[in-house]
XYZ file of N, CA and C in Angstrom:
564
model
N -7.852 8.006 9.037
C -6.972 8.564 7.950
C -6.939 10.040 8.022
N -5.833 10.593 7.741
C -5.603 12.085 7.754
C -5.510 12.620 6.407
N -6.672 12.940 5.760
C -6.544 13.341 4.345
C -5.892 14.659 4.184
N -5.928 15.573 5.063
C -5.290 16.828 4.855
C -3.807 16.549 4.809
N -3.183 15.835 5.676
C -1.793 15.440 5.650
C -1.513 14.716 4.366
N -2.344 13.841 4.004
C -1.984 13.165 2.736
C -2.043 14.109 1.568
N -2.918 15.073 1.512
C -2.873 16.011 0.501
C -1.629 16.934 0.481
N -1.247 17.251 1.750
C 0.033 17.924 1.918
C 1.163 17.225 1.285
N 1.161 15.971 1.675
C 2.236 15.102 1.132
C 2.269 15.071 -0.371
N 1.056 14.892 -0.944
C 0.936 14.843 -2.425
C 1.524 16.110 -3.024
N 1.219 17.285 -2.467
C 1.674 18.576 -2.928
C 3.120 18.647 -2.883
N 3.818 18.092 -1.830
C 5.204 18.019 -1.663
C 5.814 17.156 -2.771
N 5.292 16.044 -3.108
C 5.722 15.153 -4.210
C 5.704 16.034 -5.408
N 4.660 16.696 -5.677
C 4.570 17.436 -6.927
C 5.669 18.493 -6.995
N 5.855 19.226 -5.879
C 6.809 20.312 -5.828
C 8.252 19.794 -5.949
N 8.625 18.675 -5.291
C 9.976 18.148 -5.393
C 10.246 17.504 -6.736
N 9.143 16.928 -7.309
C 9.398 16.195 -8.579
C 10.051 17.053 -9.735
N 9.848 18.278 -9.647
C 10.438 19.189 -10.615
C 11.935 19.183 -10.497
N 12.515 18.939 -9.343
C 13.932 18.927 -9.107
C 14.579 17.553 -9.130
N 13.839 16.600 -8.560
C 14.485 15.233 -8.440
C 13.723 14.120 -9.127
N 12.745 14.387 -9.902
C 11.995 13.299 -10.591
C 11.525 12.196 -9.737
N 10.649 12.584 -8.811
C 10.118 11.546 -7.901
C 9.048 10.693 -8.629
N 8.222 11.324 -9.480
C 7.290 10.689 -10.267
C 7.448 11.245 -11.727
N 6.937 10.482 -12.687
C 7.097 11.063 -14.124
C 6.204 12.194 -14.283
N 6.625 12.987 -15.284
C 5.811 14.240 -15.562
C 4.384 13.864 -15.962
N 4.185 12.817 -16.659
C 2.851 12.399 -17.097
C 1.956 11.983 -15.791
N 2.571 11.625 -14.739
C 1.833 11.187 -13.500
C 1.545 12.378 -12.639
N 2.172 13.491 -12.896
C 2.142 14.631 -11.840
C 0.601 15.031 -11.693
N -0.198 15.154 -12.770
C -1.590 15.506 -12.521
C -2.404 14.374 -11.767
N -1.910 13.235 -11.729
C -2.631 12.109 -11.228
C -2.014 11.559 -9.918
N -1.271 12.304 -9.195
C -0.564 11.794 -8.031
C -1.555 11.141 -7.068
N -2.603 11.821 -6.834
C -3.628 11.375 -5.789
C -4.149 10.050 -6.226
N -4.647 9.854 -7.458
C -5.255 8.641 -7.867
C -4.265 7.524 -8.050
N -3.176 7.775 -8.735
C -2.272 6.731 -9.243
C -1.240 6.356 -8.097
N -0.954 7.238 -7.144
C 0.064 6.903 -6.099
C -0.436 6.877 -4.790
N -1.222 7.955 -4.278
C -1.657 7.955 -2.882
C -2.787 6.984 -2.714
N -3.796 6.960 -3.566
C -4.876 6.055 -3.415
C -4.423 4.590 -3.651
N -3.518 4.386 -4.591
C -2.921 3.046 -4.736
C -2.345 2.532 -3.555
N -1.489 3.412 -2.876
C -0.901 3.055 -1.669
C -1.847 2.707 -0.574
N -2.950 3.468 -0.422
C -4.023 3.343 0.594
C -4.670 1.966 0.451
N -4.665 1.353 -0.776
C -5.240 0.048 -0.932
C -4.636 -1.023 -0.058
N -3.533 -0.717 0.508
C -2.832 -1.718 1.449
C -3.451 -1.717 2.888
N -4.015 -0.631 3.304
C -4.400 -0.319 4.626
C -5.309 -1.450 5.142
N -6.375 -1.888 4.454
C -7.212 -2.905 5.063
C -6.519 -4.298 5.237
N -5.393 -4.456 4.635
C -4.738 -5.790 4.749
C -3.561 -5.786 5.762
N -3.401 -4.647 6.309
C -2.267 -4.553 7.430
C -2.828 -5.283 8.633
N -2.080 -6.284 9.072
C -2.655 -7.023 10.295
C -2.905 -6.098 11.415
N -3.956 -6.432 12.139
C -4.326 -5.749 13.375
C -3.207 -5.780 14.364
N -2.949 -4.648 15.004
C -1.841 -4.694 16.052
C -0.447 -4.461 15.477
N -0.324 -4.215 14.152
C 0.969 -4.087 13.594
C 1.641 -2.866 14.343
N 2.759 -3.027 15.015
C 3.404 -1.986 15.786
C 4.536 -1.252 15.154
N 5.041 -1.815 13.932
C 6.123 -1.265 13.194
C 6.201 -1.870 11.797
N 6.739 -1.139 10.905
C 6.764 -1.636 9.559
C 8.018 -1.018 8.835
N 8.478 -1.771 7.732
C 9.629 -1.389 7.077
C 9.179 -1.181 5.510
N 9.458 -0.156 4.895
C 9.226 0.055 3.415
C 10.582 0.045 2.780
N 10.768 -0.818 1.820
C 12.034 -0.825 1.131
C 11.982 -0.192 -0.269
N 13.083 0.420 -0.583
C 13.051 1.141 -1.903
C 11.994 2.162 -1.951
N 11.965 3.026 -0.905
C 10.848 3.997 -0.581
C 10.667 5.065 -1.686
N 11.743 5.509 -2.392
C 11.524 6.447 -3.508
C 10.822 7.696 -3.017
N 9.666 7.875 -3.610
C 8.818 9.096 -3.344
C 7.918 8.901 -2.167
N 7.963 7.738 -1.398
C 7.158 7.563 -0.274
C 5.917 6.677 -0.394
N 5.891 6.034 -1.630
C 4.775 5.127 -1.977
C 5.187 3.720 -1.843
N 4.683 2.940 -0.960
C 3.423 3.224 -0.104
C 3.783 3.655 1.274
N 5.106 3.426 1.699
C 5.543 3.555 3.056
C 5.145 4.869 3.764
N 5.422 6.037 3.121
C 5.131 7.197 3.971
C 3.569 7.473 3.888
N 2.935 7.178 2.839
C 1.473 7.301 2.820
C 0.896 6.399 3.908
N 1.359 5.193 4.003
C 0.811 4.294 5.106
C 1.097 4.810 6.575
N 2.273 5.404 6.664
C 2.632 6.013 7.990
C 1.629 7.152 8.341
N 1.372 8.005 7.349
C 0.483 9.152 7.524
C -0.920 8.626 7.930
N -1.402 7.670 7.096
C -2.799 7.175 7.142
C -3.027 6.369 8.393
N -2.041 5.616 8.848
C -2.370 4.634 9.915
C -1.636 5.021 11.294
N -0.645 5.850 11.251
C 0.086 6.172 12.472
C 1.060 5.097 12.869
N 1.209 4.030 12.068
C 2.158 3.010 12.333
C 3.455 3.580 12.019
N 4.540 3.456 13.068
C 5.958 3.832 12.643
C 6.543 3.077 11.586
N 7.087 3.642 10.547
C 7.724 3.041 9.403
C 9.142 3.372 9.376
N 10.042 2.383 9.050
C 11.378 2.660 8.697
C 11.345 2.648 7.102
N 11.851 3.703 6.565
C 11.846 3.885 5.056
C 13.272 3.783 4.577
N 13.518 2.803 3.778
C 14.891 2.593 3.220
C 15.020 3.019 1.811
N 15.918 3.973 1.536
C 16.015 4.545 0.277
C 17.523 4.872 0.109
N 18.115 4.379 -1.029
C 19.565 4.557 -1.229
C 19.910 5.791 -1.991
N 18.948 6.465 -2.548
C 19.209 7.728 -3.454
C 19.184 8.870 -2.359
N 20.279 9.612 -2.208
C 20.417 10.658 -1.209
C 19.327 11.766 -1.382
N 19.037 12.029 -2.652
C 18.083 13.094 -2.981
C 16.650 12.677 -2.421
N 16.358 11.455 -2.805
C 15.046 10.920 -2.408
C 14.865 10.801 -0.871
N 16.003 10.411 -0.361
C 16.035 10.259 1.177
C 15.874 11.670 1.805
N 16.464 12.713 1.216
C 16.204 14.043 1.720
C 14.724 14.464 1.525
N 14.168 14.135 0.496
C 12.771 14.460 0.256
C 11.892 13.737 1.318
N 12.234 12.459 1.516
C 11.339 11.708 2.499
C 11.538 12.293 3.896
N 12.729 12.624 4.286
C 12.962 13.399 5.637
C 12.106 14.537 5.756
N 12.188 15.462 4.713
C 11.320 16.714 4.733
C 9.872 16.389 4.705
N 9.401 15.518 3.907
C 8.019 15.135 3.890
C 7.481 14.501 5.171
N 8.300 13.772 5.923
C 7.919 13.214 7.078
C 7.844 14.249 8.194
N 8.852 15.246 8.148
C 8.813 16.340 9.092
C 7.680 17.209 8.978
N 7.388 17.535 7.706
C 6.177 18.572 7.514
C 4.848 17.896 7.781
N 4.751 16.565 7.467
C 3.357 15.975 7.681
C 3.257 15.414 9.070
N 4.359 15.334 9.870
C 4.404 14.718 11.120
C 4.182 13.173 11.098
N 4.622 12.605 10.032
C 4.518 11.110 9.822
C 5.445 10.415 10.739
N 5.042 9.321 11.386
C 5.924 8.489 12.192
C 6.824 7.649 11.436
N 7.831 8.315 10.834
C 8.776 7.585 9.874
C 10.147 7.956 10.205
N 11.057 6.915 10.085
C 12.520 7.182 10.194
C 13.132 6.741 8.893
N 13.935 7.638 8.312
C 14.481 7.532 6.930
C 15.895 7.079 7.115
N 16.157 5.908 6.304
C 17.517 5.336 6.319
C 18.040 5.468 4.838
N 18.983 6.331 4.738
C 19.635 6.528 3.415
C 20.745 5.384 3.296
N 20.298 4.320 2.803
C 21.212 3.112 2.723
C 20.645 2.197 1.700
N 21.465 1.220 1.329
C 21.035 0.108 0.496
C 20.266 -0.855 1.410
N 19.334 -1.548 0.912
C 18.593 -2.522 1.576
C 19.447 -3.646 2.170
N 20.416 -3.997 1.223
C 21.403 -5.106 1.542
C 22.249 -4.833 2.759
N 22.370 -3.530 3.083
C 23.344 -3.195 4.125
C 22.837 -3.669 5.509
N 21.554 -3.988 5.649
C 21.095 -4.553 6.826
C 21.105 -3.470 8.027
N 21.081 -4.055 9.247
C 21.044 -3.195 10.347
C 19.770 -2.861 10.896
N 18.662 -3.267 10.396
C 17.265 -3.026 10.847
C 16.796 -4.243 11.516
N 16.163 -3.994 12.669
C 15.454 -5.106 13.452
C 14.296 -5.592 12.528
N 14.104 -6.866 12.349
C 13.003 -7.273 11.568
C 11.648 -6.696 12.107
N 10.701 -6.583 11.190
C 9.360 -5.927 11.562
C 8.287 -6.859 11.213
N 7.074 -6.702 11.749
C 5.966 -7.495 11.405
C 5.300 -7.264 10.029
N 5.642 -6.159 9.413
C 5.094 -5.787 8.182
C 6.274 -5.201 7.266
N 6.455 -5.759 6.059
C 7.381 -5.153 5.053
C 6.606 -4.867 3.835
N 6.846 -3.652 3.204
C 6.116 -3.210 2.051
C 7.197 -2.729 1.027
N 6.755 -2.807 -0.308
C 7.567 -2.298 -1.380
C 6.633 -2.159 -2.606
N 6.865 -1.140 -3.359
C 6.092 -0.884 -4.549
C 7.056 -0.521 -5.671
N 6.869 -1.251 -6.844
C 7.670 -1.038 -7.995
C 9.174 -0.992 -7.797
N 9.649 -1.863 -7.020
C 11.037 -2.058 -6.649
C 11.793 -3.032 -7.508
N 11.240 -4.240 -7.540
C 11.870 -5.377 -8.171
C 10.904 -6.494 -8.512
N 11.259 -7.417 -9.396
C 10.389 -8.591 -9.595
C 10.292 -9.421 -8.285
N 9.371 -10.134 -8.134
C 9.005 -10.791 -6.751
C 10.118 -11.745 -6.336
N 10.766 -12.464 -7.266
C 11.855 -13.381 -6.772
C 13.064 -12.504 -6.093
N 13.355 -11.371 -6.650
C 14.385 -10.514 -6.061
C 13.869 -9.800 -4.842
N 12.692 -9.336 -4.922
C 12.083 -8.630 -3.759
C 12.087 -9.552 -2.543
N 11.759 -10.875 -2.695
C 11.729 -11.701 -1.535
C 13.088 -11.758 -0.868
N 14.168 -11.805 -1.714
C 15.465 -11.878 -1.190
C 15.828 -10.624 -0.290
N 15.305 -9.426 -0.744
C 15.544 -8.271 -0.065
C 14.645 -8.190 1.205
N 13.438 -8.632 1.171
C 12.486 -8.446 2.220
C 12.632 -9.468 3.359
N 12.965 -10.719 3.010
C 12.979 -11.754 3.956
C 13.829 -11.526 5.163
N 15.043 -10.944 5.042
C 15.754 -10.707 6.367
C 15.165 -9.621 7.264
N 14.272 -8.822 6.601
C 13.702 -7.687 7.415
C 12.292 -8.124 7.977
N 11.796 -9.269 7.629
C 10.442 -9.690 8.119
C 10.572 -10.565 9.364
N 9.780 -10.145 10.405
C 9.697 -10.895 11.567
C 9.114 -12.352 11.299
N 9.377 -13.296 12.140
C 8.926 -14.674 11.890
C 7.407 -14.748 11.560
N 6.514 -14.116 12.238
C 5.129 -14.204 11.952
C 4.622 -13.017 11.185
N 5.595 -12.290 10.480
C 5.095 -11.096 9.769
C 4.578 -11.358 8.371
N 4.207 -10.253 7.789
C 3.629 -10.355 6.309
C 4.303 -9.219 5.525
N 4.314 -9.555 4.188
C 4.724 -8.571 3.283
C 3.509 -8.177 2.400
N 3.436 -6.928 2.021
C 2.378 -6.482 1.165
C 2.972 -5.777 -0.025
N 2.889 -6.456 -1.205
C 3.439 -5.898 -2.456
C 2.507 -5.572 -3.482
N 2.237 -4.374 -3.697
C 1.332 -4.084 -4.922
C 2.012 -4.475 -6.196
N 1.219 -5.128 -7.052
C 1.795 -5.706 -8.355
C 0.858 -5.330 -9.519
N 1.377 -5.117 -10.608
C 0.562 -4.899 -11.818
C 0.508 -6.129 -12.735
N 0.297 -5.860 -13.947
C 0.335 -6.852 -15.032
C 1.593 -7.712 -14.910
N 1.427 -8.981 -15.064
C 2.696 -9.807 -14.982
C 2.939 -10.451 -13.645
N 2.000 -10.138 -12.595
C 2.183 -10.659 -11.372
C 2.229 -12.192 -11.268
N 1.438 -12.905 -12.129
C 1.400 -14.330 -12.124
C 2.713 -14.920 -12.553
N 3.359 -14.331 -13.584
C 4.708 -14.683 -14.043
C 5.649 -14.584 -12.881
N 5.605 -13.460 -12.208
C 6.487 -13.089 -11.134
C 6.370 -14.155 -10.058
N 5.192 -14.452 -9.736
C 4.946 -15.437 -8.593
C 5.450 -16.858 -9.004
N 5.215 -17.201 -10.149
C 5.710 -18.547 -10.608
C 7.289 -18.558 -10.561
N 7.989 -17.533 -11.051
C 9.403 -17.444 -10.999
C 9.924 -17.504 -9.605
N 9.178 -16.794 -8.695
C 9.606 -16.753 -7.334
C 9.431 -18.125 -6.618
N 8.499 -18.863 -6.944
C 8.221 -20.175 -6.352
C 9.231 -21.138 -6.720
N 10.072 -20.943 -7.702
C 11.167 -21.746 -8.102
C 12.265 -21.556 -7.125
N 12.375 -20.448 -6.493
C 13.518 -20.101 -5.577
C 13.068 -19.977 -4.101
N 11.824 -19.815 -3.784
C 11.345 -19.540 -2.479
C 10.185 -20.406 -2.145
N 10.061 -20.812 -0.813
C 8.915 -21.353 -0.214
C 8.211 -20.235 0.447
N 6.864 -20.085 0.293
C 6.176 -19.018 1.000
C 4.648 -19.355 0.950
N 3.980 -18.481 1.698
C 2.556 -18.433 1.588
C 2.279 -17.282 0.883
N 1.474 -17.291 -0.118
C 1.164 -16.121 -1.035
C -0.316 -16.162 -1.304
N -0.932 -14.867 -1.123
C -2.262 -14.671 -1.375
C -2.362 -13.512 -2.360
N -3.169 -13.688 -3.338
C -3.389 -12.521 -4.354
C -4.716 -11.835 -3.767
N -4.664 -10.527 -3.686
C -5.752 -9.773 -3.216
C -6.067 -8.799 -4.434
N -7.397 -8.818 -4.798
C -7.818 -7.901 -5.847
C -9.195 -7.499 -5.448
N -9.666 -6.394 -6.194
C -10.960 -5.855 -6.044
C -11.492 -5.236 -7.267
N -12.883 -5.063 -7.354
C -13.271 -4.407 -8.613
C -12.655 -3.057 -8.868
N -12.423 -2.797 -10.122
C -11.814 -1.553 -10.464
C -10.312 -1.487 -10.457
N -9.652 -2.608 -9.974
C -8.227 -2.654 -9.959
C -7.634 -3.181 -11.284
N -8.442 -3.592 -12.185
C -7.909 -4.138 -13.426
C -7.023 -5.254 -13.183
N -5.855 -5.256 -13.807
C -4.848 -6.466 -13.577
C -4.007 -6.281 -12.441
N -4.154 -5.143 -11.696
C -3.349 -4.897 -10.468
C -3.881 -5.793 -9.336
N -3.039 -6.065 -8.463
C -3.390 -6.790 -7.192
C -2.340 -6.425 -6.041
N -2.606 -6.898 -4.927
C -1.622 -6.939 -3.873
C -1.314 -8.348 -3.616
N 0.027 -8.681 -3.532
C 0.432 -10.000 -3.137
C 0.780 -9.895 -1.629
N 0.063 -10.675 -0.777
C 0.269 -10.746 0.563
C 1.130 -12.124 0.874
N 2.388 -11.876 1.293
C 3.339 -12.971 1.368
C 3.800 -13.118 2.748
N 3.999 -14.364 3.226
C 4.420 -14.681 4.574
C 5.202 -16.030 4.540
N 5.709 -16.372 5.698
C 6.446 -17.561 5.888
C 7.549 -17.890 4.729
N 8.325 -16.829 4.524
C 9.249 -16.848 3.365
C 10.474 -17.568 3.777
N 10.904 -18.533 3.030
C 12.301 -19.175 3.201
C 12.922 -19.556 1.810
N 14.116 -19.591 1.730
C 14.707 -19.838 0.522
C 14.573 -21.413 0.239
N 14.374 -21.749 -1.023
C 14.050 -23.084 -1.436
C 15.382 -23.897 -1.396
N 16.526 -23.286 -1.500
C 17.809 -24.042 -1.656
C 18.406 -24.461 -0.380
């Protein structure tokens, strides 16, 4: 893990947030704990040998750009907001992160499926699976950080999707967890 590059990235988020609201003002003093460290929680659950990943709804780069910096795995970051995509390009350039930024809607497609798909605070799980499934390689996994309400989201998603889902939690995470999802297919 490259802590210097991650701290450089956190400083960029703080700087750019004044102009384009990447994170809320109340979160600015807590970028490292609430956003960077939260994103780093995914690292131990990335399958060994992962050669490429896609982060959808990348926003301020959590978790995709953080994971690219920390692991060296090449990430495709998909973000529809042109200002946030510009930030992601600049942050990737400055930190040297192996990331390609796509200023597009996720539904536009055009990306080769990847063995890993991530997203944070993008959509409820039932909608997230619809966005992620076309981007996921057949033997791939999705890692989705979720907060309070994850159980209701999983129940709603199971009405529409067949999948393997595992809840990952740890002491100190409170009601937060990571949902590790694979073998996704529409129930209909």
